[in-house]
Amino acid sequence: MYTLPNKVKLFSIILMVLGLVGIAYGFFTVPSTIDDVEEILAAENAHGDGHGSASGKEHAAQQEHDANFVDVARGQEGYAENALKHEKDVHMDGHGDAHLEHVLHQMQSKPWSATFVSAFFFFMLALGTLVFYAIQYAAKAGWSPVLYRVMEGITAYVLPGSIIVFFIVVFAGTHFFPWQNEELVANDKILQVKSTYLNFPFFLIRAIIYVLGWNLYRYFSRRNSLRQAEVDNYDPYRKNFKISVYFLIFFILTEMMMAWDWFMSMTPHWYSTLFPWYVFASIFVSAITAIALVVIFLKGRGYLPFVNDSHLHDLGKYIFAFSIFWTYLWFGQFMLIWYANIPEEVTYFIIRIQEYNLLFWGMLVLNFVFPILILMNSDYKRIPWFVVMAGIVVLVGHYIDIFLLVMPSTVGAHWSFGITEIASIFFFFGLFIFVVGTGLSKAPLQPKGDPFIKESENYHY
Amino acid sequence: MSSHYEAPIREPLVLGEKSYHDITADVSAPVLGKANKSWWIVFTIALIAFLWGLGCIIYTVSTGIGVWGLNKTIGWAWDITNFVWWVGIGHAGTLISAVLLLFRQKWRMAVNRSAEAMTIFAVVQAGLFPIIHMGRPWLAYWVLPIPNQFGSLWVNFNSPLLWDVFAISTYLSISLVFWYTGLLPDFAMIRDRTKSPFQKKIYGILSFGWTGRVKDWQRFEEVSLVLAGLATPLVLSVHTIVSFDFATSVVPGWHSTIYPPYFVAGAIFSGFAMVQTLLIIMRKVSNLEDYITVLHIEYMNKVILLTGGIVTVAYITEYFIGWYSGVPYENYTYLSFGAATGPYWWAFWALIICNLIVPLTLWVKKLRRNIMWTFFVAFIINVGMWFERFDIIVIDLSKDRLTSSWAMFQPTFVDIGTFIGTIGFFFVLFLLYARTFPVIAQAEVKTILKSSGENFKRLRAEHGDHVDHNV
């Protein structure tokens, strides 16, 4: 039996408290009026901060330069400007100090976005693990049953994680989802067409279905898995096989809608058919990485004597393979939009390349170049610290990925990485450690009675 | 790599009281024996179809593309439909060989050889279309970046049609090498078993002097693994590039970012359907029912279900985003209300019924394990996947942005004849292969005999996991 060490428990609680304080600070320091915004922008301007200053010819010139890089590449003037204007129209109310009001909204969205990015990031580790777990059952995998308890420990976070994420998306309102602003929809024909799908009651019902479905599967699969250790037939296993298959169907559909609802509708004019699968790739690869890290942690402390380096090797291969898969989907989406260059679609990447340049390309290095170089060699995949190193890079990379899904759509150019962002990582990381640690300590870490457990224990590659 | 232990709950992959020798004898029998009458009949039919298709191709090239049913609006129709269809079919072969190898699926061993053969023959058919659909095919070599006398005039690397050239040619060469490496031990087996000096000579040359030393096997395994690791991204990227032909454009319906993974899923879907079609017949006529068992057919059906499900999700996405985009042009794309009710309604519904509804029956275990039903469903899927490509290409082109250029497409006998010709050519190659190649990778099947053979599983059940099995 594993017990969460007091030191780790204390560490997680400190993280949570620090995080909470930081998040609260973020919410309290949000500007509430246009005047506040003017002050902040003036201060930023004085510091010579590149992004986010409102007045001054210098800034206007800079902005024009930024906007024109697409025009230069395309050999056509005014193209990028129109595309960006089109994008901004969605967020603006269009009267009075439109620009300042727009900035105000973005700044007010900042603490919400910071919290959401971290909340979703840690939640997706658990959710992706749940999917990986279901796949192992559905595929009748012979190598992974020894890891079932570890995966179940991680998926303990599905319940608290999904509830928090649920409340954030439901209460964020127009901070995230401009289509929830009735005034805006009244003046926007495209949003009116979409309102059959993008309306709050339906949005709420869908979110409830996703969260409920995912949690139900987690509850029943865990129950069957524990029961399998006690009985001397395979009935619980067979049940788990069945519900895993149905869960996977449910998941692919709900994940698709979840990606539309929670991420794509942040820029409600923009659409991309690949988007849900791209989000899935990010969820999946980060989750496998999380499994590997938890396994290495527990094995290092002697809790998993039945896990050998072949199991680690396989996890390493999955991280490697799905890093490439993520890159494949990233490239598929990016390249096709870049190539066709349709104004409605390119806005998504224009803002990310202009305002988040380093993060946007840096993410590719972390999520692709690094794992492919580190995890190519099969000997390296058996060395725990190597996998840990690659794993941390991949997780950082995918945090940035989620950051880039959310921030450009909600806070636009006025992003920064400060107290609120770090504090929310602290809080959710602490919560994750606490919940997963407690989840792991509820049952013996060695699964028993699974029909493939012996194959798994004797597994050597 | 792995011990002989296997969970008793797994079903056997080799049926009957097989020994190593039995496997050799069963696999080499069709090669060492003589063709029967029905083989000759089928071969003749395929050959006639091939020759007819060849005639159509010669007629097209010598007369002009105008003999096809293409018009100014619809410049791509059956040619590229057939091209994408054949390339898609070719994918299952590499998927079985490479991806299933990476996932350590033991059941792949009985089907990989034929699936790879199918890949290669299908890619050969596919490779015809990019050439013959050209207006001036004799200048086809201009697509290659070769230094020349036009001031070294080069190709533009921005076109997905050029990427196709690289993708297909790389794909064909890697698949060939992958297939051929796997054949070495099996050719050596035929070489050692045949009594005819002519066959001995031929297979002696083909087997490259394989003697099966430990060092050879070790390297053989490593090469297979490396090639599988290379072939997997290749198989994904090749069909991705084929999908780029459409997705990089600005044609409504074509410009869709989901195309790369969706085309790949569709390729696996259609490819596996073709493998089913071929293997169900082959296991019967070549007496290989103990190796290609109902379990293999069920597993392949499960892959069909999975990839069919992914394709279905992509259909839903296309349909939904077409509406969600709010772009009026999107209502005439191949998956839209406009398509379902427009002049091509029959093509739309053929796609939905063949790819979505009929394969759903495979969820029923009884039907999934029913060989006749599987054969029927596999055939329907092949039809459906042809319609998917036809719909994507023709429906999307038929009603583009300007109503003044809306048009319909009507194939001529040359369009149809060329397609029939490629089917004939495919079967000519496949029938010749079935008579001269070991159609099951006997060397690989022997590696799983003791863990997954029916008799050995029974022995373990009776005497425990640690009995020493000597054959």
GROMACS .gro file of N, CA, C and O in nm, chain B residues 381-461:
model
  324
  842ILE      N    1  -1.792  -0.156  -4.848
  842ILE     CA    2  -1.703  -0.048  -4.804
  842ILE      C    3  -1.616   0.000  -4.920
  842ILE      O    4  -1.592   0.120  -4.938
  843ASN      N    5  -1.568  -0.095  -5.000
  843ASN     CA    6  -1.487  -0.055  -5.115
  843ASN      C    7  -1.567   0.034  -5.209
  843ASN      O    8  -1.514   0.131  -5.263
  844VAL      N    9  -1.692  -0.001  -5.228
  844VAL     CA   10  -1.778   0.083  -5.311
  844VAL      C   11  -1.796   0.220  -5.243
  844VAL      O   12  -1.782   0.325  -5.306
  845GLY      N   13  -1.823   0.215  -5.114
  845GLY     CA   14  -1.850   0.339  -5.041
  845GLY      C   15  -1.731   0.432  -5.040
  845GLY      O   16  -1.745   0.554  -5.054
  846MET      N   17  -1.612   0.375  -5.024
  846MET     CA   18  -1.495   0.461  -5.021
  846MET      C   19  -1.465   0.518  -5.160
  846MET      O   20  -1.409   0.626  -5.173
  847TRP      N   21  -1.504   0.446  -5.264
  847TRP     CA   22  -1.491   0.505  -5.397
  847TRP      C   23  -1.584   0.625  -5.406
  847TRP      O   24  -1.546   0.731  -5.456
  848PHE      N   25  -1.704   0.609  -5.354
  848PHE     CA   26  -1.799   0.719  -5.358
  848PHE      C   27  -1.753   0.836  -5.273
  848PHE      O   28  -1.777   0.951  -5.307
  849GLU      N   29  -1.686   0.805  -5.161
  849GLU     CA   30  -1.638   0.916  -5.078
  849GLU      C   31  -1.545   1.005  -5.161
  849GLU      O   32  -1.558   1.128  -5.163
  850ARG      N   33  -1.451   0.944  -5.230
  850ARG     CA   34  -1.357   1.021  -5.311
  850ARG      C   35  -1.429   1.090  -5.426
  850ARG      O   36  -1.401   1.206  -5.459
  851PHE      N   37  -1.521   1.019  -5.488
  851PHE     CA   38  -1.597   1.078  -5.598
  851PHE      C   39  -1.676   1.200  -5.548
  851PHE      O   40  -1.676   1.305  -5.611
  852ASP      N   41  -1.738   1.185  -5.432
  852ASP     CA   42  -1.819   1.295  -5.376
  852ASP      C   43  -1.731   1.415  -5.346
  852ASP      O   44  -1.765   1.528  -5.379
  853ILE      N   45  -1.619   1.387  -5.279
  853ILE     CA   46  -1.529   1.497  -5.243
  853ILE      C   47  -1.487   1.573  -5.368
  853ILE      O   48  -1.490   1.695  -5.373
  854ILE      N   49  -1.451   1.497  -5.470
  854ILE     CA   50  -1.396   1.563  -5.589
  854ILE      C   51  -1.507   1.624  -5.673
  854ILE      O   52  -1.506   1.744  -5.702
  855VAL      N   53  -1.603   1.544  -5.711
  855VAL     CA   54  -1.699   1.590  -5.811
  855VAL      C   55  -1.807   1.681  -5.751
  855VAL      O   56  -1.837   1.787  -5.805
  856ILE      N   57  -1.864   1.643  -5.638
  856ILE     CA   58  -1.972   1.727  -5.582
  856ILE      C   59  -1.916   1.865  -5.546
  856ILE      O   60  -1.978   1.967  -5.574
  857ASP      N   61  -1.799   1.866  -5.483
  857ASP     CA   62  -1.742   1.995  -5.443
  857ASP      C   63  -1.711   2.083  -5.564
  857ASP      O   64  -1.724   2.205  -5.558
  858LEU      N   65  -1.667   2.019  -5.673
  858LEU     CA   66  -1.635   2.099  -5.791
  858LEU      C   67  -1.759   2.141  -5.868
  858LEU      O   68  -1.762   2.247  -5.930
  859SER      N   69  -1.863   2.058  -5.861
  859SER     CA   70  -1.978   2.082  -5.948
  859SER      C   71  -2.051   2.211  -5.912
  859SER      O   72  -2.107   2.276  -5.998
  860LYS      N   73  -2.051   2.247  -5.784
  860LYS     CA   74  -2.117   2.372  -5.747
  860LYS      C   75  -2.020   2.456  -5.665
  860LYS      O   76  -2.023   2.452  -5.543
  861ASP      N   77  -1.937   2.528  -5.735
  861ASP     CA   78  -1.841   2.613  -5.666
  861ASP      C   79  -1.900   2.752  -5.648
  861ASP      O   80  -2.022   2.769  -5.647
  862ARG      N   81  -1.817   2.855  -5.638
  862ARG     CA   82  -1.865   2.987  -5.598
  862ARG      C   83  -1.954   3.055  -5.703
  862ARG      O   84  -2.052   3.118  -5.668
  863LEU      N   85  -1.916   3.044  -5.830
  863LEU     CA   86  -1.994   3.113  -5.933
  863LEU      C   87  -2.102   3.022  -5.989
  863LEU      O   88  -2.072   2.916  -6.043
  864THR      N   89  -2.226   3.067  -5.978
  864THR     CA   90  -2.334   2.981  -6.029
  864THR      C   91  -2.325   2.963  -6.179
  864THR      O   92  -2.371   2.863  -6.232
  865SER      N   93  -2.262   3.060  -6.248
  865SER     CA   94  -2.255   3.048  -6.394
  865SER      C   95  -2.163   2.934  -6.438
  865SER      O   96  -2.169   2.891  -6.551
  866SER      N   97  -2.079   2.886  -6.347
  866SER     CA   98  -1.994   2.773  -6.388
  866SER      C   99  -2.035   2.642  -6.320
  866SER      O  100  -1.956   2.550  -6.315
  867TRP      N  101  -2.153   2.635  -6.272
  867TRP     CA  102  -2.199   2.507  -6.216
  867TRP      C  103  -2.216   2.407  -6.330
  867TRP      O  104  -2.262   2.442  -6.438
  868ALA      N  105  -2.180   2.285  -6.303
  868ALA     CA  106  -2.189   2.183  -6.409
  868ALA      C  107  -2.206   2.046  -6.348
  868ALA      O  108  -2.188   2.027  -6.228
  869MET      N  109  -2.240   1.951  -6.433
  869MET     CA  110  -2.250   1.811  -6.390
  869MET      C  111  -2.143   1.731  -6.462
  869MET      O  112  -2.091   1.774  -6.565
  870PHE      N  113  -2.115   1.617  -6.408
  870PHE     CA  114  -2.013   1.532  -6.471
  870PHE      C  115  -2.076   1.403  -6.521
  870PHE      O  116  -2.155   1.341  -6.450
  871GLN      N  117  -2.039   1.365  -6.642
  871GLN     CA  118  -2.088   1.240  -6.699
  871GLN      C  119  -1.967   1.160  -6.748
  871GLN      O  120  -1.897   1.207  -6.837
  872PRO      N  121  -1.939   1.045  -6.691
  872PRO     CA  122  -1.822   0.970  -6.738
  872PRO      C  123  -1.847   0.911  -6.877
  872PRO      O  124  -1.961   0.879  -6.911
  873THR      N  125  -1.739   0.897  -6.953
  873THR     CA  126  -1.751   0.828  -7.082
  873THR      C  127  -1.704   0.684  -7.066
  873THR      O  128  -1.655   0.647  -6.960
  874PHE      N  129  -1.716   0.608  -7.172
  874PHE     CA  130  -1.673   0.467  -7.161
  874PHE      C  131  -1.522   0.459  -7.137
  874PHE      O  132  -1.473   0.362  -7.083
  875VAL      N  133  -1.449   0.564  -7.175
  875VAL     CA  134  -1.303   0.560  -7.157
  875VAL      C  135  -1.270   0.576  -7.007
  875VAL      O  136  -1.182   0.508  -6.955
  876ASP      N  137  -1.343   0.666  -6.939
  876ASP     CA  138  -1.325   0.680  -6.794
  876ASP      C  139  -1.346   0.545  -6.726
  876ASP      O  140  -1.264   0.501  -6.645
  877ILE      N  141  -1.460   0.483  -6.761
  877ILE     CA  142  -1.497   0.358  -6.696
  877ILE      C  143  -1.400   0.248  -6.735
  877ILE      O  144  -1.354   0.171  -6.651
  878GLY      N  145  -1.366   0.245  -6.865
  878GLY     CA  146  -1.277   0.140  -6.914
  878GLY      C  147  -1.141   0.146  -6.848
  878GLY      O  148  -1.083   0.043  -6.814
  879THR      N  149  -1.090   0.266  -6.825
  879THR     CA  150  -0.959   0.279  -6.761
  879THR      C  151  -0.964   0.225  -6.619
  879THR      O  152  -0.874   0.155  -6.574
  880PHE      N  153  -1.073   0.258  -6.550
  880PHE     CA  154  -1.086   0.210  -6.412
  880PHE      C  155  -1.094   0.057  -6.409
  880PHE      O  156  -1.025  -0.009  -6.331
  881ILE      N  157  -1.176   0.001  -6.499
  881ILE     CA  158  -1.187  -0.145  -6.505
  881ILE      C  159  -1.051  -0.206  -6.538
  881ILE      O  160  -1.011  -0.308  -6.483
  882GLY      N  161  -0.979  -0.137  -6.626
  882GLY     CA  162  -0.847  -0.185  -6.664
  882GLY      C  163  -0.753  -0.194  -6.544
  882GLY      O  164  -0.679  -0.291  -6.530
  883THR      N  165  -0.760  -0.093  -6.455
  883THR     CA  166  -0.670  -0.099  -6.338
  883THR      C  167  -0.712  -0.211  -6.245
  883THR      O  168  -0.626  -0.276  -6.184
  884ILE      N  169  -0.843  -0.237  -6.236
  884ILE     CA  170  -0.885  -0.349  -6.153
  884ILE      C  171  -0.831  -0.479  -6.212
  884ILE      O  172  -0.780  -0.566  -6.141
  885GLY      N  173  -0.841  -0.489  -6.345
  885GLY     CA  174  -0.787  -0.608  -6.412
  885GLY      C  175  -0.638  -0.623  -6.388
  885GLY      O  176  -0.589  -0.730  -6.352
  886PHE      N  177  -0.566  -0.515  -6.403
  886PHE     CA  178  -0.421  -0.516  -6.384
  886PHE      C  179  -0.387  -0.559  -6.241
  886PHE      O  180  -0.299  -0.642  -6.219
  887PHE      N  181  -0.462  -0.503  -6.146
  887PHE     CA  182  -0.440  -0.537  -6.006
  887PHE      C  183  -0.455  -0.687  -5.985
  887PHE      O  184  -0.370  -0.751  -5.923
  888PHE      N  185  -0.561  -0.744  -6.041
  888PHE     CA  186  -0.582  -0.887  -6.019
  888PHE      C  187  -0.484  -0.972  -6.097
  888PHE      O  188  -0.447  -1.080  -6.052
  889VAL      N  189  -0.441  -0.925  -6.213
  889VAL     CA  190  -0.336  -0.998  -6.285
  889VAL      C  191  -0.214  -1.011  -6.195
  889VAL      O  192  -0.160  -1.121  -6.174
  890LEU      N  193  -0.173  -0.899  -6.138
  890LEU     CA  194  -0.055  -0.901  -6.051
  890LEU      C  195  -0.080  -0.988  -5.928
  890LEU      O  196   0.004  -1.069  -5.889
  891PHE      N  197  -0.197  -0.972  -5.868
  891PHE     CA  198  -0.223  -1.043  -5.743
  891PHE      C  199  -0.233  -1.194  -5.767
  891PHE      O  200  -0.185  -1.274  -5.687
  892LEU      N  201  -0.293  -1.231  -5.880
  892LEU     CA  202  -0.306  -1.375  -5.909
  892LEU      C  203  -0.170  -1.437  -5.936
  892LEU      O  204  -0.142  -1.549  -5.893
  893LEU      N  205  -0.085  -1.363  -6.007
  893LEU     CA  206   0.049  -1.415  -6.032
  893LEU      C  207   0.125  -1.428  -5.901
  893LEU      O  208   0.194  -1.528  -5.876
  894TYR      N  209   0.107  -1.329  -5.816
  894TYR     CA  210   0.172  -1.332  -5.685
  894TYR      C  211   0.128  -1.455  -5.605
  894TYR      O  212   0.210  -1.526  -5.546
  895ALA      N  213  -0.002  -1.480  -5.606
  895ALA     CA  214  -0.054  -1.591  -5.525
  895ALA      C  215  -0.001  -1.726  -5.570
  895ALA      O  216  -0.001  -1.822  -5.494
  896ARG      N  217   0.045  -1.734  -5.694
  896ARG     CA  218   0.097  -1.861  -5.745
  896ARG      C  219   0.248  -1.874  -5.725
  896ARG      O  220   0.301  -1.983  -5.736
  897THR      N  221   0.317  -1.765  -5.706
  897THR     CA  222   0.463  -1.773  -5.708
  897THR      C  223   0.529  -1.729  -5.578
  897THR      O  224   0.647  -1.755  -5.558
  898PHE      N  225   0.454  -1.663  -5.491
  898PHE     CA  226   0.513  -1.614  -5.366
  898PHE      C  227   0.456  -1.692  -5.249
  898PHE      O  228   0.339  -1.733  -5.254
  899PRO      N  229   0.536  -1.711  -5.144
  899PRO     CA  230   0.478  -1.766  -5.021
  899PRO      C  231   0.383  -1.661  -4.962
  899PRO      O  232   0.429  -1.557  -4.915
  900VAL      N  233   0.253  -1.690  -4.967
  900VAL     CA  234   0.156  -1.585  -4.935
  900VAL      C  235   0.143  -1.561  -4.785
  900VAL      O  236   0.078  -1.466  -4.742
  901ILE      N  237   0.200  -1.650  -4.705
  901ILE     CA  238   0.202  -1.626  -4.561
  901ILE      C  239   0.347  -1.623  -4.517
  901ILE      O  240   0.427  -1.705  -4.562
  902ALA      N  241   0.380  -1.529  -4.432
  902ALA     CA  242   0.518  -1.518  -4.386
  902ALA      C  243   0.544  -1.633  -4.290
  902ALA      O  244   0.530  -1.619  -4.169
  903GLN      N  245   0.584  -1.747  -4.349
  903GLN     CA  246   0.596  -1.868  -4.266
  903GLN      C  247   0.700  -1.851  -4.156
  903GLN      O  248   0.682  -1.900  -4.046
  904ALA      N  249   0.809  -1.779  -4.185
  904ALA     CA  250   0.912  -1.762  -4.084
  904ALA      C  251   0.856  -1.691  -3.962
  904ALA      O  252   0.891  -1.722  -3.848
  905GLU      N  253   0.767  -1.595  -3.986
  905GLU     CA  254   0.710  -1.521  -3.874
  905GLU      C  255   0.605  -1.602  -3.801
  905GLU      O  256   0.598  -1.599  -3.678
  906VAL      N  257   0.524  -1.674  -3.878
  906VAL     CA  258   0.420  -1.754  -3.812
  906VAL      C  259   0.484  -1.857  -3.718
  906VAL      O  260   0.432  -1.887  -3.612
  907LYS      N  261   0.601  -1.908  -3.759
  907LYS     CA  262   0.668  -2.006  -3.675
  907LYS      C  263   0.710  -1.947  -3.540
  907LYS      O  264   0.722  -2.020  -3.442
  908THR      N  265   0.732  -1.815  -3.537
  908THR     CA  266   0.773  -1.755  -3.409
  908THR      C  267   0.658  -1.746  -3.310
  908THR      O  268   0.680  -1.729  -3.191
  909ILE      N  269   0.536  -1.754  -3.357
  909ILE     CA  270   0.425  -1.745  -3.263
  909ILE      C  271   0.357  -1.880  -3.241
  909ILE      O  272   0.265  -1.892  -3.163
  910LEU      N  273   0.408  -1.983  -3.312
  910LEU     CA  274   0.340  -2.112  -3.302
  910LEU      C  275   0.330  -2.161  -3.158
  910LEU      O  276   0.226  -2.204  -3.112
  911LYS      N  277   0.441  -2.150  -3.086
  911LYS     CA  278   0.442  -2.208  -2.951
  911LYS      C  279   0.365  -2.124  -2.850
  911LYS      O  280   0.323  -2.175  -2.746
  912SER      N  281   0.352  -1.995  -2.878
  912SER     CA  282   0.274  -1.914  -2.784
  912SER      C  283   0.127  -1.910  -2.823
  912SER      O  284   0.040  -1.910  -2.737
  913SER      N  285   0.099  -1.913  -2.952
  913SER     CA  286  -0.040  -1.892  -2.993
  913SER      C  287  -0.098  -2.007  -3.074
  913SER      O  288  -0.208  -1.997  -3.125
  914GLY      N  289  -0.025  -2.115  -3.089
  914GLY     CA  290  -0.079  -2.231  -3.161
  914GLY      C  291  -0.182  -2.303  -3.075
  914GLY      O  292  -0.166  -2.313  -2.954
  915GLU      N  293  -0.284  -2.355  -3.141
  915GLU     CA  294  -0.393  -2.418  -3.066
  915GLU      C  295  -0.343  -2.535  -2.983
  915GLU      O  296  -0.376  -2.548  -2.864
  916ASN      N  297  -0.260  -2.621  -3.045
  916ASN     CA  298  -0.214  -2.739  -2.972
  916ASN      C  299  -0.126  -2.702  -2.852
  916ASN      O  300  -0.133  -2.764  -2.748
  917PHE      N  301  -0.044  -2.599  -2.870
  917PHE     CA  302   0.044  -2.560  -2.759
  917PHE      C  303  -0.034  -2.492  -2.647
  917PHE      O  304  -0.001  -2.506  -2.530
  918LYS      N  305  -0.135  -2.420  -2.686
  918LYS     CA  306  -0.219  -2.358  -2.582
  918LYS      C  307  -0.289  -2.467  -2.502
  918LYS      O  308  -0.304  -2.457  -2.381
  919ARG      N  309  -0.330  -2.574  -2.572
  919ARG     CA  310  -0.398  -2.682  -2.502
  919ARG      C  311  -0.300  -2.752  -2.407
  919ARG      O  312  -0.332  -2.783  -2.294
  920LEU      N  313  -0.179  -2.774  -2.455
  920LEU     CA  314  -0.076  -2.838  -2.371
  920LEU      C  315  -0.054  -2.757  -2.243
  920LEU      O  316  -0.044  -2.813  -2.134
  921ARG      N  317  -0.047  -2.626  -2.259
  921ARG     CA  318  -0.025  -2.541  -2.141
  921ARG      C  319  -0.143  -2.548  -2.046
  921ARG      O  320  -0.126  -2.549  -1.924
  922ALA      N  321  -0.263  -2.554  -2.104
  922ALA     CA  322  -0.381  -2.561  -2.019
  922ALA      C  323  -0.381  -2.690  -1.940
  922ALA      O  324  -0.424  -2.694  -1.824
   0.00000   0.00000   0.00000
